[in-house]
XYZ file of C-alpha atoms in Angstrom:
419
model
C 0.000 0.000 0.000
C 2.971 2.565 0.863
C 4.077 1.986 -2.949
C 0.946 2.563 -4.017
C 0.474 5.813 -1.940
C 3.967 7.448 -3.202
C 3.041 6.434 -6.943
C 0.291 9.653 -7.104
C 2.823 11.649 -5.453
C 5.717 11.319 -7.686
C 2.836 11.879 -10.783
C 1.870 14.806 -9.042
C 5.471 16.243 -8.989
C 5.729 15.808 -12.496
C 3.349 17.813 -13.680
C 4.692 20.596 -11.633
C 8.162 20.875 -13.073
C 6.743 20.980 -16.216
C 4.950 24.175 -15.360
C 8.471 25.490 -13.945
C 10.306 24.765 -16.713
C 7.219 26.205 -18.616
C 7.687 29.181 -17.065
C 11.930 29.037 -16.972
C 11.839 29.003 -20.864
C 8.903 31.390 -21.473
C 11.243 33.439 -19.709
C 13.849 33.171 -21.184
C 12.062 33.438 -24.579
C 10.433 36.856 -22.827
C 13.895 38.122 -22.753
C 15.445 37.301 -25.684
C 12.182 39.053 -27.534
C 12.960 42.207 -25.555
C 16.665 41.953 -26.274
C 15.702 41.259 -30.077
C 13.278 44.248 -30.168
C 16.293 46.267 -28.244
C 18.811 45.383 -31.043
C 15.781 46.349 -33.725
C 15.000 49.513 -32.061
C 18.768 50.357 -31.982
C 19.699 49.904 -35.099
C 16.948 51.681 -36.548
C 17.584 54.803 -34.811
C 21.353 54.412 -36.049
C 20.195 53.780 -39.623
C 17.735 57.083 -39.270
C 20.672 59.058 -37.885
C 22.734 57.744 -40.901
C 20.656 58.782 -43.434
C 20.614 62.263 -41.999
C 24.200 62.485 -42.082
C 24.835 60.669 -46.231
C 24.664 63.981 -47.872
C 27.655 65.761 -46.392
C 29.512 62.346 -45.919
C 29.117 61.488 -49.611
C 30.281 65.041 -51.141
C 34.310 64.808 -52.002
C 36.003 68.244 -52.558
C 36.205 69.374 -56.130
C 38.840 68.985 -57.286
C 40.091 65.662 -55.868
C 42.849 66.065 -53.727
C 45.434 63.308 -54.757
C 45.724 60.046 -53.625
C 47.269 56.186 -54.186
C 44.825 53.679 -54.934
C 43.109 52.782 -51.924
C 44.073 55.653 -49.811
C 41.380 56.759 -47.285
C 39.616 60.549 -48.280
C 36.972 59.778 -45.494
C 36.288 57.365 -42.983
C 33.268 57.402 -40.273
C 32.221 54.565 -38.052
C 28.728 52.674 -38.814
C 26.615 52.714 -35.640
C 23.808 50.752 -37.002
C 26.201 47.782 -37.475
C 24.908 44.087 -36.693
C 25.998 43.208 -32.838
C 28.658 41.911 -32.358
C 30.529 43.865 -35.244
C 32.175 46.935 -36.052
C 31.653 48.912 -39.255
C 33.135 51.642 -41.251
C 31.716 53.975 -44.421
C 34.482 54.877 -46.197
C 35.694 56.816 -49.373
C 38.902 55.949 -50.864
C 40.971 56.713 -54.075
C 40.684 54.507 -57.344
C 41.527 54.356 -60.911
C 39.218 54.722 -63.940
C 39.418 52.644 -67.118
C 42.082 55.754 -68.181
C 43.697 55.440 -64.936
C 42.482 58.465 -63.827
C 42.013 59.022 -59.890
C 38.654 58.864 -58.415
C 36.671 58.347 -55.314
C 34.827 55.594 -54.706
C 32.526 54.795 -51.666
C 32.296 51.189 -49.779
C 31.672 49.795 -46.329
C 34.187 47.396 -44.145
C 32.747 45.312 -41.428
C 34.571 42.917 -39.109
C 33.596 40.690 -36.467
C 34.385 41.780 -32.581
C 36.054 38.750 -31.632
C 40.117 38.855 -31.240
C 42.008 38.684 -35.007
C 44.445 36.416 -35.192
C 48.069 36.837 -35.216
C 48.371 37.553 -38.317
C 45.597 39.709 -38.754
C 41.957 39.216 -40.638
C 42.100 37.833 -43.571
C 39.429 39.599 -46.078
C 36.284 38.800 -48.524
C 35.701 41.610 -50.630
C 32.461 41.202 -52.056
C 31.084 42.326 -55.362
C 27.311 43.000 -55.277
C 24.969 42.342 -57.945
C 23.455 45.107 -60.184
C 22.001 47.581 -57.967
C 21.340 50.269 -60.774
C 24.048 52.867 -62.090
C 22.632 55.828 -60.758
C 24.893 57.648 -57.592
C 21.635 56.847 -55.574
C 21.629 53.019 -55.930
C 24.628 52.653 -53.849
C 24.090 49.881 -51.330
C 26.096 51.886 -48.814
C 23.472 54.223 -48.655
C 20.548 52.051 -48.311
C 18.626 52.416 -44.858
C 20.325 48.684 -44.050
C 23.910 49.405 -46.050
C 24.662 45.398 -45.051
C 21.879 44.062 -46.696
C 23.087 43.074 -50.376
C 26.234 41.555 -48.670
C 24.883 37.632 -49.457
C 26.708 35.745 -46.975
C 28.010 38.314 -44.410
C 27.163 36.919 -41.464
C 28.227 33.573 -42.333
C 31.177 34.940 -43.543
C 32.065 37.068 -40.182
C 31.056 33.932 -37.975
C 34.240 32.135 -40.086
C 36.373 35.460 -38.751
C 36.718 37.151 -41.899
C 36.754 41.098 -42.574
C 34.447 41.542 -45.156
C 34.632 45.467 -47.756
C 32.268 45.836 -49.603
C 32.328 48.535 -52.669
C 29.815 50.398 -54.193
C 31.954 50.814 -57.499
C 32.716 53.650 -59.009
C 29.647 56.235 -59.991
C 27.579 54.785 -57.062
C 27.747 56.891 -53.857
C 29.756 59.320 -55.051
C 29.336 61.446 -57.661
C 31.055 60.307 -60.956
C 30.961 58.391 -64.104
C 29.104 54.884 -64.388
C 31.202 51.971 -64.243
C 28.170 49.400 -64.995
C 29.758 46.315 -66.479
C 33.321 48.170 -66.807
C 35.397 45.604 -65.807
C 38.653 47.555 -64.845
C 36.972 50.629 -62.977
C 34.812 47.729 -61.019
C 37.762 45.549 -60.553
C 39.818 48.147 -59.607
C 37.433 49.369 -56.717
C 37.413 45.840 -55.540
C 40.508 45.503 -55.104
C 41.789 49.015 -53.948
C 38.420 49.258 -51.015
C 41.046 46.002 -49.187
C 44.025 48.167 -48.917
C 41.110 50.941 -47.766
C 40.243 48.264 -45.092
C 44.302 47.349 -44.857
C 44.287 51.160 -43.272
C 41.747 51.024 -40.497
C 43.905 49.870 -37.195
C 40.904 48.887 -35.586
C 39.474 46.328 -38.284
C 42.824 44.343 -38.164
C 42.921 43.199 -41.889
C 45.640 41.095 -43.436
C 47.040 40.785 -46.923
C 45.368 37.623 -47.386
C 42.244 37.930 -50.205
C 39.393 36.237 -51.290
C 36.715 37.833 -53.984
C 33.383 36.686 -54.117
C 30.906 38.236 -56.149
C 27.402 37.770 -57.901
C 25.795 38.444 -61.433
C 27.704 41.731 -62.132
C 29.759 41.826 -59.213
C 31.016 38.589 -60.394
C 32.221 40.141 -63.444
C 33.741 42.443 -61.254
C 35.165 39.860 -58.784
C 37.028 37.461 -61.912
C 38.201 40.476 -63.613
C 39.665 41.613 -60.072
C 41.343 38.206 -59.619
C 42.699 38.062 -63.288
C 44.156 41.601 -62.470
C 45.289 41.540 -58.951
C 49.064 40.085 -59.281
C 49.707 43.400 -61.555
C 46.919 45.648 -60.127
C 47.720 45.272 -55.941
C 50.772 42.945 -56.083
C 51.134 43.485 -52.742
C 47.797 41.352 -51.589
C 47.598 37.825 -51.078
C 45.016 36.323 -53.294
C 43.951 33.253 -51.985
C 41.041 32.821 -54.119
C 38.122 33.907 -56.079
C 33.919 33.257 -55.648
C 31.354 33.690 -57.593
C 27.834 33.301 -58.352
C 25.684 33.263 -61.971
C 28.499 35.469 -63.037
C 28.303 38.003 -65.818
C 31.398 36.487 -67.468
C 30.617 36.812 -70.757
C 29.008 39.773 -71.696
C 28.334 39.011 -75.461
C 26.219 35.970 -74.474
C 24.482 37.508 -71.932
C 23.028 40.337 -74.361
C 22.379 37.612 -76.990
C 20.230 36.112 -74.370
C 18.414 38.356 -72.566
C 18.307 41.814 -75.465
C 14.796 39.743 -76.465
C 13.311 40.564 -72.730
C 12.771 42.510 -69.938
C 15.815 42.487 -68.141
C 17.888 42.677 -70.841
C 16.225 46.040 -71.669
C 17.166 46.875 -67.964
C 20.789 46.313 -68.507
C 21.516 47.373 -71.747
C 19.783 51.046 -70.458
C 22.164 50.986 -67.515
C 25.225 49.949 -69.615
C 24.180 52.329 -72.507
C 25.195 55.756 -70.821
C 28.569 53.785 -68.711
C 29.794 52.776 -72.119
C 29.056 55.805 -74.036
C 31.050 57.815 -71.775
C 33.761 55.356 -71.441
C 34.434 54.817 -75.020
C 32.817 57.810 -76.550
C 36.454 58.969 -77.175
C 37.311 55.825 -78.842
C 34.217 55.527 -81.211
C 32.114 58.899 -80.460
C 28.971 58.851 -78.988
C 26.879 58.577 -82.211
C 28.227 55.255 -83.176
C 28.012 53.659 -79.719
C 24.335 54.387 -79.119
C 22.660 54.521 -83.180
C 22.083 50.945 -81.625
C 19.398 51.992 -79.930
C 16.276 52.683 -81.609
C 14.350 56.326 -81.322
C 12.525 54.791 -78.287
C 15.134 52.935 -76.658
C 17.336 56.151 -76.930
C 14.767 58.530 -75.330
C 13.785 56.020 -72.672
C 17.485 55.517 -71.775
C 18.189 58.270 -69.617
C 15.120 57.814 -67.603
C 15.628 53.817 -66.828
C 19.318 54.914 -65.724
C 18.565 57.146 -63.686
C 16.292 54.329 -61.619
C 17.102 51.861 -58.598
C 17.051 48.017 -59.439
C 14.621 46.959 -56.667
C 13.587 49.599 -55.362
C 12.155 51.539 -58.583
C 11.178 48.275 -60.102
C 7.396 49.219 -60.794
C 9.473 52.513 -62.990
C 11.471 50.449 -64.783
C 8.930 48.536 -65.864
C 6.573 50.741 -66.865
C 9.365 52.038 -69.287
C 11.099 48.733 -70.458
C 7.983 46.873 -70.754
C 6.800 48.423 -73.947
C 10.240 48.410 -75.677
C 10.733 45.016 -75.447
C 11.368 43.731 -79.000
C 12.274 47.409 -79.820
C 14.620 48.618 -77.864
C 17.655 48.173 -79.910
C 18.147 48.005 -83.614
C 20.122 44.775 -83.781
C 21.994 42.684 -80.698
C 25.000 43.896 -79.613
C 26.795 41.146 -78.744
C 27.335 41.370 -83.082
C 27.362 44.344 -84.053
C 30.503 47.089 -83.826
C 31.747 48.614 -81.963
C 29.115 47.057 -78.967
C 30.629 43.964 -79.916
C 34.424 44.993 -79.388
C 33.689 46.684 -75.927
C 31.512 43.744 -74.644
C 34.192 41.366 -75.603
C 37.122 43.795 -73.772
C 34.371 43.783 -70.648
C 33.892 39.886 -70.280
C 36.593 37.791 -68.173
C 39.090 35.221 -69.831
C 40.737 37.160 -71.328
C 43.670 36.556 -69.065
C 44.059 33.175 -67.319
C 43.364 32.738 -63.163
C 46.549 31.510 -61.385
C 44.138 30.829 -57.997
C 41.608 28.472 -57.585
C 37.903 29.565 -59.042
C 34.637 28.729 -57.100
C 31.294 28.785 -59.466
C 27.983 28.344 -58.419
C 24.761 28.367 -61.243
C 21.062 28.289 -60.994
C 19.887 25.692 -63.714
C 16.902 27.701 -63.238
C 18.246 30.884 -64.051
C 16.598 33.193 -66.985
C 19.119 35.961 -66.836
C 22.712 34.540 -66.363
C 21.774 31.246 -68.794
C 23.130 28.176 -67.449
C 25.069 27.641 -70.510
C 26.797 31.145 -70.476
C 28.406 29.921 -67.142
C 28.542 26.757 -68.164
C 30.719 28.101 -71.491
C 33.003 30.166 -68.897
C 33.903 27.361 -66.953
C 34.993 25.261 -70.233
C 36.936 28.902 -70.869
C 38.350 28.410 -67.290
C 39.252 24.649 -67.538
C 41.404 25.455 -71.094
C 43.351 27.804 -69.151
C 43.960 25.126 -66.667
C 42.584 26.950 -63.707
C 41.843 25.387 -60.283
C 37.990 25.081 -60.711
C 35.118 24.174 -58.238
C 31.858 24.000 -60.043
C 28.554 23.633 -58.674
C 24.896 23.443 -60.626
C 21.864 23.893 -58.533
C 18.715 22.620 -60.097
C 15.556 24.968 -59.455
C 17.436 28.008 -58.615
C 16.908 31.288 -60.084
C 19.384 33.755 -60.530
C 18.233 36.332 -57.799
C 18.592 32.958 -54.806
C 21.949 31.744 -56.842
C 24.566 33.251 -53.948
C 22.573 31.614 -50.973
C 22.703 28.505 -52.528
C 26.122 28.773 -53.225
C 26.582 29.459 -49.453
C 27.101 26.198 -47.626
C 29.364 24.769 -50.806
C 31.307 27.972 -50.398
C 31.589 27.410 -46.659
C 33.526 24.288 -47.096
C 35.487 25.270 -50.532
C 37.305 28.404 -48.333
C 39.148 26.205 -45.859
C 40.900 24.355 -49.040
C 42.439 27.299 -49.909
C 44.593 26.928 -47.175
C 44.936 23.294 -47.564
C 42.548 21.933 -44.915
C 40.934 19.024 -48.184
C 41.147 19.194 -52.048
C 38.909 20.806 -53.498
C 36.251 19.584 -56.006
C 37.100 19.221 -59.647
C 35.647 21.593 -61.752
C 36.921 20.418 -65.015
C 36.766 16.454 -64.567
C-alpha cells in the first residue's frame, strides 16, 4: 500500500516541473524578444541618424585632392552595425578605365572577436546590379549590409568583409556598370582601404566573391590583382551566376525585360567610357528612337527599389529597344568582348555556383566560362543547382562555399571543376 500511496505523489510532482520549466523558458524566450526588439530599435535609430548624415559624408572636394589607390579621403564609423561587429563607411581613391584618380565609396565590417596573429584575412564582395545611378549605392541604403549575401556567415568564419559600391555609385562620378577595370579596380583598392583602419585588423590575405555583375567584377579583379595590388595575397576567387561573358548575356536576354534593364544601364557607362574611342553617335545609333529617349530615364532608376518605374518604361520596348543585338554588331561587340573575363588566365583556384533555373545569367553562359576556365587550366570548383533562379543563386552557393574556403589553405582538395 505505501508503494501505491507514493506512486500519485511522484505523478503529481511531475506535472509541476513541467509548469516550472514552462515558465523558466517562457522566460527566457520573454527576454530574448525584448533583447531582439532592443537590437531592432537600436539599429533603426542608427540607420535614421545615418541617413541624416549621407549627404555631407558622400560630397568629395572638387577637385580631388590626390591620392594612391586605396588611400582613405573619409572614414566614419557605422553605428547601425549588426551586434557583435564593427563597421566603417568609407571613401577611398581609385583608378578609372584611363587610370584616372577617383573616389569611390564602400563599407568594411569585421567581427568583434580577437584577429588572429596575423591579422583578418578579407572577402571583398562584389554586389549584384544595384542600378548605375549615384543613388543606388548599397552603402546608402537604410540597411547598407543588406546586399552583402553571406556576411554573417562569412564574419562567424572570422573574416573582414569590404564591400564597394563601385565607381559612380555613392559618389558622384561616371558609371562603371559592367566596366570591368573601374569595377575591378574598386574591388581591389576598397582592401588596402580596409588594410588602413587599425581597428578592423585586416591582413594581406584575399578572397573575392561576387554575384551576377559583381562577379564580373570579382574574376576580372582576380585576373588583375598580381599586376593591379601585387602586394595582396590572393587566396582565391567566388562567384555566383556570373556576368562572365558579356556578349552571351546580351544575346540572351536583349529579347526581354531584363535585358532592356541592362543594356539602359550599360548604354550611358559605355558611351562615356568609349565615346572617345568611337564617339557617342556610333556607340548608341544601336538603340532605336525609343530605346534612346527612354534611356536616360531607366538609368537614372534603382534596381529593386524603382522596379514598378522600370517597368513601366522597359515593358513596352521590349522587341524594340535596340536596332540589332549587340553582342554582333561594332563597336558594342568589341567593348563587350574587352568587358567579359578570360581574357587573361586565373593563377588561384575559381569557385562557381549556377542556378539551372536561371533566366538571366543562362546556365550555358556559365557553363561556357567554366569550359573557358578549364582550357586555361585553372583550379575550378563547379557547382549546378537545379531549381534556382538567378536572384537565390549566392545563398545557394553558401554552404558549398563554406567548405570550398578552408581548401584554400589546404585543410581538403577541393572539387574538380573540369573532370
Amino acid at each position: 500500500m505505501r508503494n501505491g500511496d507514493t506512486l500519485p505523489a511522484a505523478h503529481a510532482r511531475r506535472p509541476r516541473r513541467r509548469r516550472r520549466a514552462l515558465i523558466v523558458i517562457g522566460a527566457v524566450l520573454a527576454v530574448a524578444l525584448v533583447l531582439v526588439a532592443a537590437e531592432v530599435a537600436r539599429r533603426t535609430i542608427a540607420e535614421q541618424d545615418d541617413v541624416r548624415t549621407d549627404p555631407a559624408f558622400y560630397a568629395v572636394p572638387t577637385p580631388l585632392p590626390a591620392g594612391e589607390p586605396g588611400e582613405i579621403i573619409r572614414i566614419e564609423s557605422i553605428e547601425s552595425a549588426p551586434v557583435g561587429t564593427s563597421a566603417w563607411r568609407v571613401i577611398y581613391h581609385s583608378r578609372d578605365l584611363e587610370g584616372a584618380d577617383i573616389p569611390v565609396s564602400g563599407i568594411v565590417i569585421v567581427p568583434d572577436t580577437p584577429a588572429p596573429d596575423r591579422g583578418r584575412a578579407i572577402v571583398s564582395w562584389a554586389h549584384p546590379t544595384t542600378g548605375a545611378a549615384r543613388q543606388c549605392a548599397p552603402s546608402l541604403g537604410m540597411d547598407p549590409f543588406e546586399y552583402i549575401e553571406g556576411m554573417h556567415e562569412l564574419l562567424a568564419e572570422g573574416y573582414a568583409i569590404a564591400a564597394t559600391d563601385y565607381p559612380g555609385l555613392g559618389v558622384d562620378g561616371a558609371s562603371s556598370y559592367l566596366l570591368g577595370i573601374p569595377e575591378s579596380n574598386s574591388v581591389l583598392d576598397i582592401v588596402r582601404a580596409a588594410r588602413q583602419i587599425d581597428e578592423a585588423d585586416v591582413s594581406e590575405r584575399v578572397v573575392l566573391w561576387g554575384h551576377s555583375q559583381g562577379g564580373q567584377a570579382a574574376l576580372f579583379a582576380a585576373e588583375r590583382a598580381s599586376e593591379y595590388a601585387p602586394e595582396l595575397e590572393l587566396e582565391g576567387v567566388a562567384v555566383a551566376a556570373p556576368a562572365a561573358n558579356l556578349n552571351a548575356l546580351m544575346t540572351d536576354d536583349i529579347v526581354n525585360l531584363s535585358g532592356v534593364t541592362i543594356a539602359s544601364f550599360a548604354v550611358p557607362a559605355y558611351e562615356a567610357a568609349y565615346a572617345e574611342r568611337y564617339g557617342s553617335a556610333e556607340i548608341t545609333d544601336i538603340l532605336t528612337p525609343a530605346g534612346l529617349k527612354a534611356t536616360p530615364e531607366m538609368a537614372a532608376l534603382c534596381l529593386l527599389a524603382q522596379n514598378e518605374e522600370i517597368h513601366a518604361i522597359a515593358d513596352p520596348l521590349v522587341g524594340g529597344y535596340v536596332t540589332s543585338d549587340p553582342a554582333t554588331t561594332e563597336p558594342w561587340r568589341t567593348m563587350l568582348q574587352e568587358n567579359s573575363a578570360g581574357s587573361n588566365p586565373i593563377s588561384v583556384p575559381v569557385f562557381v555556383g549556377q542556378g539551372e533555373a536561371d533566366a538571366l545569367v543562362l546556365p550555358s553562359a556559365t557553363e561556357g566560362y567554366v569550359d573557358l576556365l578549364c582550357s586555361q587550366d585553372a583550379d575550378v570548383t563547379f557547382h549546378r543547382y537545379p531549381d534556382v533562379t538567378h536572384g537565390l543563386a549566392a545563398y545557394a552557393a553558401l554552404p558549398d562555399l563554406l567548405l570550398w574556403l578552408p581548401s584554400l589553405e589546404g585543410a581538403h582538395p577541393p572539387a574538380d571543376g573540369c573532370g
